[in-house]
mmCIF file of N, CA, C and O in Angstrom:
data_model
loop_
_atom_site.group_PDB
_atom_site.id
_atom_site.type_symbol
_atom_site.label_atom_id
_atom_site.label_comp_id
_atom_site.label_asym_id
_atom_site.label_seq_id
_atom_site.Cartn_x
_atom_site.Cartn_y
_atom_site.Cartn_z
ATOM 1 N N MET A 1 -16.616 9.386 49.836
ATOM 2 C CA MET A 1 -16.460 9.873 48.496
ATOM 3 C C MET A 1 -15.497 9.004 47.697
ATOM 4 O O MET A 1 -15.536 8.985 46.492
ATOM 5 N N THR A 2 -14.639 8.287 48.367
ATOM 6 C CA THR A 2 -13.682 7.458 47.650
ATOM 7 C C THR A 2 -14.336 6.219 47.052
ATOM 8 O O THR A 2 -13.763 5.602 46.163
ATOM 9 N N ALA A 3 -15.513 5.836 47.507
ATOM 10 C CA ALA A 3 -16.181 4.655 46.976
ATOM 11 C C ALA A 3 -16.645 4.896 45.534
ATOM 12 O O ALA A 3 -16.807 3.945 44.767
ATOM 13 N N LEU A 4 -16.877 6.147 45.172
ATOM 14 C CA LEU A 4 -17.342 6.440 43.814
ATOM 15 C C LEU A 4 -16.201 6.459 42.803
ATOM 16 O O LEU A 4 -16.432 6.294 41.617
ATOM 17 N N CYS A 5 -14.992 6.681 43.243
ATOM 18 C CA CYS A 5 -13.853 6.752 42.333
ATOM 19 C C CYS A 5 -13.324 5.339 42.066
ATOM 20 O O CYS A 5 -13.172 4.551 42.988
ATOM 21 N N PRO A 6 -13.059 5.011 40.790
ATOM 22 C CA PRO A 6 -12.513 3.675 40.517
ATOM 23 C C PRO A 6 -11.085 3.575 41.023
ATOM 24 O O PRO A 6 -10.380 4.580 41.140
ATOM 25 N N PRO A 7 -10.654 2.385 41.363
ATOM 26 C CA PRO A 7 -9.279 2.226 41.845
ATOM 27 C C PRO A 7 -8.287 2.548 40.719
ATOM 28 O O PRO A 7 -8.569 2.348 39.544
ATOM 29 N N HIS A 8 -7.148 3.042 41.121
ATOM 30 C CA HIS A 8 -6.120 3.416 40.151
ATOM 31 C C HIS A 8 -5.454 2.162 39.593
ATOM 32 O O HIS A 8 -5.007 1.304 40.329
ATOM 33 N N ARG A 9 -5.422 2.076 38.249
ATOM 34 C CA ARG A 9 -4.763 0.953 37.600
ATOM 35 C C ARG A 9 -3.465 1.437 36.985
ATOM 36 O O ARG A 9 -3.412 2.533 36.424
ATOM 37 N N PRO A 10 -2.426 0.646 37.049
ATOM 38 C CA PRO A 10 -1.164 1.053 36.425
ATOM 39 C C PRO A 10 -1.322 1.049 34.903
ATOM 40 O O PRO A 10 -2.125 0.285 34.354
ATOM 41 N N PRO A 11 -0.583 1.898 34.210
ATOM 42 C CA PRO A 11 -0.701 1.929 32.747
ATOM 43 C C PRO A 11 -0.199 0.628 32.124
ATOM 44 O O PRO A 11 0.698 -0.032 32.648
ATOM 45 N N ASN A 12 -0.812 0.273 31.022
ATOM 46 C CA ASN A 12 -0.445 -0.943 30.317
ATOM 47 C C ASN A 12 0.856 -0.712 29.550
ATOM 48 O O ASN A 12 0.922 0.157 28.691
ATOM 49 N N PRO A 13 1.902 -1.468 29.813
ATOM 50 C CA PRO A 13 3.173 -1.238 29.116
ATOM 51 C C PRO A 13 3.111 -1.648 27.645
ATOM 52 O O PRO A 13 3.913 -1.206 26.844
ATOM 53 N N ASN A 14 2.169 -2.490 27.278
ATOM 54 C CA ASN A 14 2.048 -2.956 25.900
ATOM 55 C C ASN A 14 1.000 -2.181 25.108
ATOM 56 O O ASN A 14 0.551 -2.643 24.066
ATOM 57 N N LEU A 15 0.599 -1.025 25.583
ATOM 58 C CA LEU A 15 -0.467 -0.274 24.934
ATOM 59 C C LEU A 15 -0.062 0.175 23.535
ATOM 60 O O LEU A 15 -0.846 0.057 22.586
ATOM 61 N N ALA A 16 1.138 0.659 23.358
ATOM 62 C CA ALA A 16 1.585 1.110 22.038
ATOM 63 C C ALA A 16 1.694 -0.064 21.079
ATOM 64 O O ALA A 16 1.284 0.034 19.916
ATOM 65 N N ALA A 17 2.221 -1.166 21.544
ATOM 66 C CA ALA A 17 2.337 -2.340 20.673
ATOM 67 C C ALA A 17 0.961 -2.859 20.279
ATOM 68 O O ALA A 17 0.741 -3.233 19.120
ATOM 69 N N GLU A 18 0.027 -2.872 21.217
ATOM 70 C CA GLU A 18 -1.326 -3.325 20.913
ATOM 71 C C GLU A 18 -2.012 -2.378 19.929
ATOM 72 O O GLU A 18 -2.713 -2.822 19.015
ATOM 73 N N PHE A 19 -1.787 -1.075 20.084
ATOM 74 C CA PHE A 19 -2.364 -0.093 19.167
ATOM 75 C C PHE A 19 -1.873 -0.332 17.745
ATOM 76 O O PHE A 19 -2.659 -0.371 16.793
ATOM 77 N N PHE A 20 -0.557 -0.501 17.571
ATOM 78 C CA PHE A 20 -0.011 -0.705 16.232
ATOM 79 C C PHE A 20 -0.429 -2.058 15.655
ATOM 80 O O PHE A 20 -0.615 -2.183 14.448
ATOM 81 N N LEU A 21 -0.610 -3.053 16.480
ATOM 82 C CA LEU A 21 -1.080 -4.348 16.020
ATOM 83 C C LEU A 21 -2.508 -4.255 15.482
ATOM 84 O O LEU A 21 -2.808 -4.751 14.394
ATOM 85 N N VAL A 22 -3.378 -3.601 16.231
ATOM 86 C CA VAL A 22 -4.769 -3.458 15.809
ATOM 87 C C VAL A 22 -4.866 -2.600 14.549
ATOM 88 O O VAL A 22 -5.598 -2.939 13.608
ATOM 89 N N MET A 23 -4.122 -1.512 14.495
ATOM 90 C CA MET A 23 -4.156 -0.656 13.300
ATOM 91 C C MET A 23 -3.595 -1.390 12.086
ATOM 92 O O MET A 23 -4.118 -1.260 10.972
ATOM 93 N N GLY A 24 -2.548 -2.172 12.282
ATOM 94 C CA GLY A 24 -1.988 -2.948 11.186
ATOM 95 C C GLY A 24 -2.965 -3.988 10.664
ATOM 96 O O GLY A 24 -3.094 -4.182 9.454
ATOM 97 N N GLN A 25 -3.659 -4.645 11.571
ATOM 98 C CA GLN A 25 -4.653 -5.630 11.154
ATOM 99 C C GLN A 25 -5.792 -4.957 10.388
ATOM 100 O O GLN A 25 -6.260 -5.488 9.383
ATOM 101 N N ASN A 26 -6.242 -3.795 10.857
ATOM 102 C CA ASN A 26 -7.293 -3.074 10.151
ATOM 103 C C ASN A 26 -6.855 -2.706 8.740
ATOM 104 O O ASN A 26 -7.605 -2.873 7.782
ATOM 105 N N LEU A 27 -5.637 -2.193 8.632
ATOM 106 C CA LEU A 27 -5.145 -1.783 7.321
ATOM 107 C C LEU A 27 -4.962 -2.975 6.395
ATOM 108 O O LEU A 27 -5.401 -2.949 5.245
ATOM 109 N N VAL A 28 -4.328 -4.017 6.869
ATOM 110 C CA VAL A 28 -4.045 -5.172 6.013
ATOM 111 C C VAL A 28 -5.331 -5.877 5.603
ATOM 112 O O VAL A 28 -5.553 -6.161 4.415
ATOM 113 N N PHE A 29 -6.204 -6.157 6.553
ATOM 114 C CA PHE A 29 -7.445 -6.853 6.217
ATOM 115 C C PHE A 29 -8.322 -6.015 5.299
ATOM 116 O O PHE A 29 -8.942 -6.543 4.380
ATOM 117 N N GLY A 30 -8.387 -4.714 5.521
ATOM 118 C CA GLY A 30 -9.197 -3.852 4.664
ATOM 119 C C GLY A 30 -8.685 -3.832 3.237
ATOM 120 O O GLY A 30 -9.453 -3.966 2.279
ATOM 121 N N VAL A 31 -7.383 -3.690 3.065
ATOM 122 C CA VAL A 31 -6.806 -3.617 1.721
ATOM 123 C C VAL A 31 -6.916 -4.965 1.020
ATOM 124 O O VAL A 31 -7.299 -5.036 -0.156
ATOM 125 N N VAL A 32 -6.592 -6.044 1.699
ATOM 126 C CA VAL A 32 -6.645 -7.367 1.073
ATOM 127 C C VAL A 32 -8.080 -7.737 0.708
ATOM 128 O O VAL A 32 -8.343 -8.250 -0.386
ATOM 129 N N PHE A 33 -9.020 -7.456 1.583
ATOM 130 C CA PHE A 33 -10.416 -7.777 1.288
ATOM 131 C C PHE A 33 -10.927 -6.931 0.120
ATOM 132 O O PHE A 33 -11.658 -7.440 -0.732
ATOM 133 N N GLY A 34 -10.557 -5.662 0.056
ATOM 134 C CA GLY A 34 -10.943 -4.824 -1.081
ATOM 135 C C GLY A 34 -10.357 -5.321 -2.384
ATOM 136 O O GLY A 34 -11.013 -5.292 -3.434
ATOM 137 N N TRP A 35 -9.122 -5.799 -2.339
ATOM 138 C CA TRP A 35 -8.480 -6.346 -3.533
ATOM 139 C C TRP A 35 -9.210 -7.608 -4.007
ATOM 140 O O TRP A 35 -9.465 -7.777 -5.203
ATOM 141 N N VAL A 36 -9.575 -8.485 -3.068
ATOM 142 C CA VAL A 36 -10.291 -9.712 -3.422
ATOM 143 C C VAL A 36 -11.669 -9.394 -3.992
ATOM 144 O O VAL A 36 -12.090 -9.975 -5.009
ATOM 145 N N VAL A 37 -12.374 -8.474 -3.385
ATOM 146 C CA VAL A 37 -13.691 -8.090 -3.890
ATOM 147 C C VAL A 37 -13.556 -7.415 -5.263
ATOM 148 O O VAL A 37 -14.400 -7.609 -6.133
ATOM 149 N N GLY A 38 -12.482 -6.675 -5.481
ATOM 150 C CA GLY A 38 -12.233 -6.088 -6.795
ATOM 151 C C GLY A 38 -12.030 -7.145 -7.858
ATOM 152 O O GLY A 38 -12.531 -7.013 -8.988
ATOM 153 N N ILE A 39 -11.311 -8.205 -7.520
ATOM 154 C CA ILE A 39 -11.111 -9.303 -8.479
ATOM 155 C C ILE A 39 -12.439 -9.983 -8.801
ATOM 156 O O ILE A 39 -12.748 -10.261 -9.960
ATOM 157 N N VAL A 40 -13.244 -10.243 -7.778
ATOM 158 C CA VAL A 40 -14.553 -10.871 -7.989
ATOM 159 C C VAL A 40 -15.447 -9.959 -8.823
ATOM 160 O O VAL A 40 -16.144 -10.417 -9.746
ATOM 161 N N THR A 41 -15.415 -8.669 -8.548
ATOM 162 C CA THR A 41 -16.230 -7.715 -9.315
ATOM 163 C C THR A 41 -15.783 -7.682 -10.770
ATOM 164 O O THR A 41 -16.606 -7.647 -11.684
ATOM 165 N N ARG A 42 -14.485 -7.703 -10.971
ATOM 166 C CA ARG A 42 -13.967 -7.706 -12.343
ATOM 167 C C ARG A 42 -14.410 -8.960 -13.091
ATOM 168 O O ARG A 42 -14.780 -8.901 -14.268
ATOM 169 N N LEU A 43 -14.381 -10.101 -12.430
ATOM 170 C CA LEU A 43 -14.852 -11.331 -13.061
ATOM 171 C C LEU A 43 -16.342 -11.253 -13.383
ATOM 172 O O LEU A 43 -16.780 -11.740 -14.427
ATOM 173 N N MET A 44 -17.123 -10.652 -12.505
ATOM 174 C CA MET A 44 -18.554 -10.496 -12.770
ATOM 175 C C MET A 44 -18.797 -9.537 -13.932
ATOM 176 O O MET A 44 -19.716 -9.746 -14.730
ATOM 177 N N LEU A 45 -17.969 -8.512 -14.042
ATOM 178 C CA LEU A 45 -18.145 -7.546 -15.128
ATOM 179 C C LEU A 45 -17.768 -8.131 -16.483
ATOM 180 O O LEU A 45 -18.252 -7.653 -17.517
ATOM 181 N N THR A 46 -16.908 -9.148 -16.503
ATOM 182 C CA THR A 46 -16.577 -9.776 -17.783
ATOM 183 C C THR A 46 -17.752 -10.570 -18.341
ATOM 184 O O THR A 46 -17.782 -10.859 -19.539
ATOM 185 N N LEU A 47 -18.711 -10.920 -17.497
ATOM 186 C CA LEU A 47 -19.882 -11.661 -17.961
ATOM 187 C C LEU A 47 -20.925 -10.760 -18.603
ATOM 188 O O LEU A 47 -21.860 -11.260 -19.232
ATOM 189 N N THR A 48 -20.801 -9.475 -18.435
ATOM 190 C CA THR A 48 -21.749 -8.536 -19.057
ATOM 191 C C THR A 48 -21.055 -7.841 -20.224
ATOM 192 O O THR A 48 -19.850 -7.638 -20.230
ATOM 193 N N TYR A 49 -21.825 -7.454 -21.213
ATOM 194 C CA TYR A 49 -21.265 -6.770 -22.370
ATOM 195 C C TYR A 49 -22.197 -5.635 -22.771
ATOM 196 O O TYR A 49 -23.336 -5.872 -23.183
ATOM 197 N N ASN A 50 -21.700 -4.423 -22.641
ATOM 198 C CA ASN A 50 -22.419 -3.214 -23.057
ATOM 199 C C ASN A 50 -23.805 -3.083 -22.444
ATOM 200 O O ASN A 50 -24.743 -2.677 -23.107
ATOM 201 N N ASP A 51 -23.949 -3.447 -21.227
ATOM 202 C CA ASP A 51 -25.205 -3.215 -20.508
ATOM 203 C C ASP A 51 -24.873 -2.345 -19.304
ATOM 204 O O ASP A 51 -24.492 -2.837 -18.248
ATOM 205 N N ARG A 52 -25.002 -1.050 -19.491
ATOM 206 C CA ARG A 52 -24.526 -0.118 -18.467
ATOM 207 C C ARG A 52 -25.323 -0.187 -17.173
ATOM 208 O O ARG A 52 -24.799 0.114 -16.110
ATOM 209 N N TYR A 53 -26.594 -0.577 -17.249
ATOM 210 C CA TYR A 53 -27.386 -0.662 -16.020
ATOM 211 C C TYR A 53 -26.929 -1.830 -15.150
ATOM 212 O O TYR A 53 -26.837 -1.704 -13.931
ATOM 213 N N ILE A 54 -26.658 -2.947 -15.774
ATOM 214 C CA ILE A 54 -26.190 -4.100 -15.013
ATOM 215 C C ILE A 54 -24.783 -3.842 -14.482
ATOM 216 O O ILE A 54 -24.462 -4.191 -13.341
ATOM 217 N N GLU A 55 -23.918 -3.231 -15.293
ATOM 218 C CA GLU A 55 -22.559 -2.925 -14.838
ATOM 219 C C GLU A 55 -22.573 -1.977 -13.645
ATOM 220 O O GLU A 55 -21.855 -2.191 -12.671
ATOM 221 N N ALA A 56 -23.407 -0.943 -13.718
ATOM 222 C CA ALA A 56 -23.505 -0.007 -12.590
ATOM 223 C C ALA A 56 -24.078 -0.693 -11.353
ATOM 224 O O ALA A 56 -23.619 -0.456 -10.233
ATOM 225 N N SER A 57 -25.053 -1.572 -11.553
ATOM 226 C CA SER A 57 -25.644 -2.293 -10.425
ATOM 227 C C SER A 57 -24.627 -3.217 -9.766
ATOM 228 O O SER A 57 -24.576 -3.326 -8.537
ATOM 229 N N ILE A 58 -23.803 -3.871 -10.574
ATOM 230 C CA ILE A 58 -22.781 -4.767 -10.020
ATOM 231 C C ILE A 58 -21.762 -3.975 -9.209
ATOM 232 O O ILE A 58 -21.406 -4.354 -8.086
ATOM 233 N N ILE A 59 -21.304 -2.863 -9.752
ATOM 234 C CA ILE A 59 -20.277 -2.075 -9.059
ATOM 235 C C ILE A 59 -20.814 -1.490 -7.759
ATOM 236 O O ILE A 59 -20.160 -1.563 -6.713
ATOM 237 N N ILE A 60 -22.004 -0.918 -7.808
ATOM 238 C CA ILE A 60 -22.580 -0.325 -6.592
ATOM 239 C C ILE A 60 -22.908 -1.403 -5.559
ATOM 240 O O ILE A 60 -22.620 -1.254 -4.368
ATOM 241 N N GLY A 61 -23.476 -2.516 -6.019
ATOM 242 C CA GLY A 61 -23.807 -3.603 -5.099
ATOM 243 C C GLY A 61 -22.583 -4.212 -4.442
ATOM 244 O O GLY A 61 -22.576 -4.474 -3.236
ATOM 245 N N MET A 62 -21.528 -4.417 -5.215
ATOM 246 C CA MET A 62 -20.303 -4.988 -4.648
ATOM 247 C C MET A 62 -19.608 -3.994 -3.719
ATOM 248 O O MET A 62 -18.964 -4.404 -2.754
ATOM 249 N N SER A 63 -19.737 -2.702 -4.004
ATOM 250 C CA SER A 63 -19.166 -1.704 -3.096
ATOM 251 C C SER A 63 -19.858 -1.750 -1.734
ATOM 252 O O SER A 63 -19.198 -1.744 -0.688
ATOM 253 N N TYR A 64 -21.185 -1.793 -1.752
ATOM 254 C CA TYR A 64 -21.934 -1.888 -0.496
ATOM 255 C C TYR A 64 -21.647 -3.206 0.223
ATOM 256 O O TYR A 64 -21.491 -3.236 1.445
ATOM 257 N N LEU A 65 -21.573 -4.301 -0.538
ATOM 258 C CA LEU A 65 -21.294 -5.594 0.072
ATOM 259 C C LEU A 65 -19.900 -5.615 0.695
ATOM 260 O O LEU A 65 -19.710 -6.123 1.801
ATOM 261 N N SER A 66 -18.933 -5.039 -0.008
ATOM 262 C CA SER A 66 -17.569 -4.961 0.519
ATOM 263 C C SER A 66 -17.534 -4.155 1.810
ATOM 264 O O SER A 66 -16.902 -4.561 2.787
ATOM 265 N N PHE A 67 -18.216 -3.015 1.819
ATOM 266 C CA PHE A 67 -18.247 -2.172 3.015
ATOM 267 C C PHE A 67 -18.891 -2.911 4.182
ATOM 268 O O PHE A 67 -18.357 -2.941 5.293
ATOM 269 N N PHE A 68 -20.042 -3.520 3.932
ATOM 270 C CA PHE A 68 -20.782 -4.181 5.002
ATOM 271 C C PHE A 68 -20.015 -5.370 5.571
ATOM 272 O O PHE A 68 -19.890 -5.521 6.794
ATOM 273 N N LEU A 69 -19.497 -6.232 4.690
ATOM 274 C CA LEU A 69 -18.786 -7.418 5.169
ATOM 275 C C LEU A 69 -17.503 -7.044 5.913
ATOM 276 O O LEU A 69 -17.164 -7.660 6.928
ATOM 277 N N CYS A 70 -16.798 -6.051 5.407
ATOM 278 C CA CYS A 70 -15.555 -5.658 6.061
ATOM 279 C C CYS A 70 -15.823 -5.013 7.424
ATOM 280 O O CYS A 70 -15.091 -5.252 8.375
ATOM 281 N N GLU A 71 -16.879 -4.252 7.509
ATOM 282 C CA GLU A 71 -17.187 -3.559 8.759
ATOM 283 C C GLU A 71 -17.768 -4.514 9.808
ATOM 284 O O GLU A 71 -17.370 -4.485 10.969
ATOM 285 N N GLN A 72 -18.697 -5.369 9.395
ATOM 286 C CA GLN A 72 -19.418 -6.198 10.354
ATOM 287 C C GLN A 72 -18.746 -7.541 10.627
ATOM 288 O O GLN A 72 -18.732 -7.993 11.770
ATOM 289 N N ILE A 73 -18.208 -8.174 9.596
ATOM 290 C CA ILE A 73 -17.664 -9.518 9.764
ATOM 291 C C ILE A 73 -16.177 -9.473 10.128
ATOM 292 O O ILE A 73 -15.738 -10.070 11.106
ATOM 293 N N LEU A 74 -15.378 -8.759 9.324
ATOM 294 C CA LEU A 74 -13.938 -8.720 9.557
ATOM 295 C C LEU A 74 -13.523 -7.705 10.617
ATOM 296 O O LEU A 74 -12.426 -7.788 11.149
ATOM 297 N N GLU A 75 -14.384 -6.730 10.874
ATOM 298 C CA GLU A 75 -14.087 -5.625 11.787
ATOM 299 C C GLU A 75 -12.790 -4.930 11.394
ATOM 300 O O GLU A 75 -11.940 -4.623 12.222
ATOM 301 N N ALA A 76 -12.658 -4.685 10.098
ATOM 302 C CA ALA A 76 -11.490 -3.992 9.560
ATOM 303 C C ALA A 76 -11.950 -2.673 8.954
ATOM 304 O O ALA A 76 -13.117 -2.291 9.080
ATOM 305 N N SER A 77 -11.042 -1.976 8.309
ATOM 306 C CA SER A 77 -11.355 -0.673 7.736
ATOM 307 C C SER A 77 -12.175 -0.849 6.461
ATOM 308 O O SER A 77 -11.647 -1.225 5.405
ATOM 309 N N ALA A 78 -13.460 -0.580 6.550
ATOM 310 C CA ALA A 78 -14.354 -0.745 5.408
ATOM 311 C C ALA A 78 -14.095 0.314 4.342
ATOM 312 O O ALA A 78 -14.238 0.046 3.150
ATOM 313 N N VAL A 79 -13.708 1.501 4.752
ATOM 314 C CA VAL A 79 -13.432 2.562 3.786
ATOM 315 C C VAL A 79 -12.223 2.186 2.932
ATOM 316 O O VAL A 79 -12.236 2.352 1.706
ATOM 317 N N LEU A 80 -11.185 1.652 3.563
ATOM 318 C CA LEU A 80 -10.026 1.206 2.792
ATOM 319 C C LEU A 80 -10.384 0.061 1.866
ATOM 320 O O LEU A 80 -9.836 -0.049 0.766
ATOM 321 N N SER A 81 -11.305 -0.781 2.264
ATOM 322 C CA SER A 81 -11.739 -1.879 1.411
ATOM 323 C C SER A 81 -12.398 -1.356 0.141
ATOM 324 O O SER A 81 -12.084 -1.808 -0.962
ATOM 325 N N VAL A 82 -13.304 -0.414 0.279
ATOM 326 C CA VAL A 82 -14.005 0.132 -0.884
ATOM 327 C C VAL A 82 -13.051 0.944 -1.757
ATOM 328 O O VAL A 82 -13.105 0.864 -2.995
ATOM 329 N N VAL A 83 -12.158 1.702 -1.156
ATOM 330 C CA VAL A 83 -11.192 2.490 -1.935
ATOM 331 C C VAL A 83 -10.256 1.565 -2.706
ATOM 332 O O VAL A 83 -9.972 1.796 -3.889
ATOM 333 N N THR A 84 -9.790 0.491 -2.078
ATOM 334 C CA THR A 84 -8.920 -0.459 -2.758
ATOM 335 C C THR A 84 -9.653 -1.139 -3.906
ATOM 336 O O THR A 84 -9.092 -1.330 -4.995
ATOM 337 N N MET A 85 -10.905 -1.494 -3.688
ATOM 338 C CA MET A 85 -11.698 -2.085 -4.765
ATOM 339 C C MET A 85 -11.833 -1.122 -5.935
ATOM 340 O O MET A 85 -11.661 -1.508 -7.099
ATOM 341 N N GLY A 86 -12.117 0.136 -5.656
ATOM 342 C CA GLY A 86 -12.242 1.135 -6.713
ATOM 343 C C GLY A 86 -10.938 1.365 -7.456
ATOM 344 O O GLY A 86 -10.926 1.487 -8.691
ATOM 345 N N LEU A 87 -9.835 1.420 -6.736
ATOM 346 C CA LEU A 87 -8.533 1.601 -7.392
ATOM 347 C C LEU A 87 -8.180 0.393 -8.254
ATOM 348 O O LEU A 87 -7.627 0.543 -9.350
ATOM 349 N N TYR A 88 -8.499 -0.800 -7.784
ATOM 350 C CA TYR A 88 -8.238 -2.000 -8.572
ATOM 351 C C TYR A 88 -9.071 -1.993 -9.855
ATOM 352 O O TYR A 88 -8.553 -2.289 -10.937
ATOM 353 N N LEU A 89 -10.347 -1.679 -9.729
ATOM 354 C CA LEU A 89 -11.203 -1.663 -10.917
ATOM 355 C C LEU A 89 -10.774 -0.570 -11.890
ATOM 356 O O LEU A 89 -10.847 -0.751 -13.104
ATOM 357 N N ASN A 90 -10.321 0.564 -11.379
ATOM 358 C CA ASN A 90 -9.855 1.629 -12.257
ATOM 359 C C ASN A 90 -8.564 1.234 -12.965
ATOM 360 O O ASN A 90 -8.368 1.559 -14.133
ATOM 361 N N ALA A 91 -7.680 0.518 -12.289
ATOM 362 C CA ALA A 91 -6.420 0.112 -12.903
ATOM 363 C C ALA A 91 -6.635 -0.922 -14.011
ATOM 364 O O ALA A 91 -5.890 -0.952 -14.981
ATOM 365 N N TRP A 92 -7.644 -1.766 -13.861
ATOM 366 C CA TRP A 92 -7.900 -2.817 -14.841
ATOM 367 C C TRP A 92 -9.093 -2.496 -15.726
ATOM 368 O O TRP A 92 -9.689 -3.403 -16.313
ATOM 369 N N ARG A 93 -9.424 -1.239 -15.873
ATOM 370 C CA ARG A 93 -10.633 -0.846 -16.596
ATOM 371 C C ARG A 93 -10.580 -1.227 -18.068
ATOM 372 O O ARG A 93 -11.552 -1.721 -18.625
ATOM 373 N N TRP A 94 -9.476 -1.000 -18.727
ATOM 374 C CA TRP A 94 -9.396 -1.201 -20.184
ATOM 375 C C TRP A 94 -8.640 -2.462 -20.571
ATOM 376 O O TRP A 94 -8.456 -2.729 -21.732
ATOM 377 N N ARG A 95 -8.197 -3.213 -19.610
ATOM 378 C CA ARG A 95 -7.440 -4.411 -19.926
ATOM 379 C C ARG A 95 -8.356 -5.623 -19.925
ATOM 380 O O ARG A 95 -9.151 -5.823 -19.010
ATOM 381 N N PRO A 96 -8.236 -6.468 -20.928
ATOM 382 C CA PRO A 96 -9.070 -7.687 -20.932
ATOM 383 C C PRO A 96 -8.601 -8.679 -19.885
ATOM 384 O O PRO A 96 -7.465 -8.655 -19.453
ATOM 385 N N LEU A 97 -9.489 -9.555 -19.515
ATOM 386 C CA LEU A 97 -9.170 -10.536 -18.468
ATOM 387 C C LEU A 97 -8.328 -11.619 -18.984
ATOM 388 O O LEU A 97 -7.905 -12.210 -19.659
#
């Protein structure tokens, strides 16, 4: 019966440090990537004038692109990326570029 049980491994002493490192990387990369995508989206929105369909398409498309790239390529927090992008666009909504 002992052959079915895996051998006992000692606990990793660096587990807490590794956890905080990975969480920090997720948070930082997600926020920074969302901020960069927000800047790019804002620049794209300056090229349109009073065309609500194109503006909505740009915002929705960039939100999906931000989520997908952050989740699949960067392996960071995609939700934080999209939230940061939305907060950035909301903060600069009425200010000219």
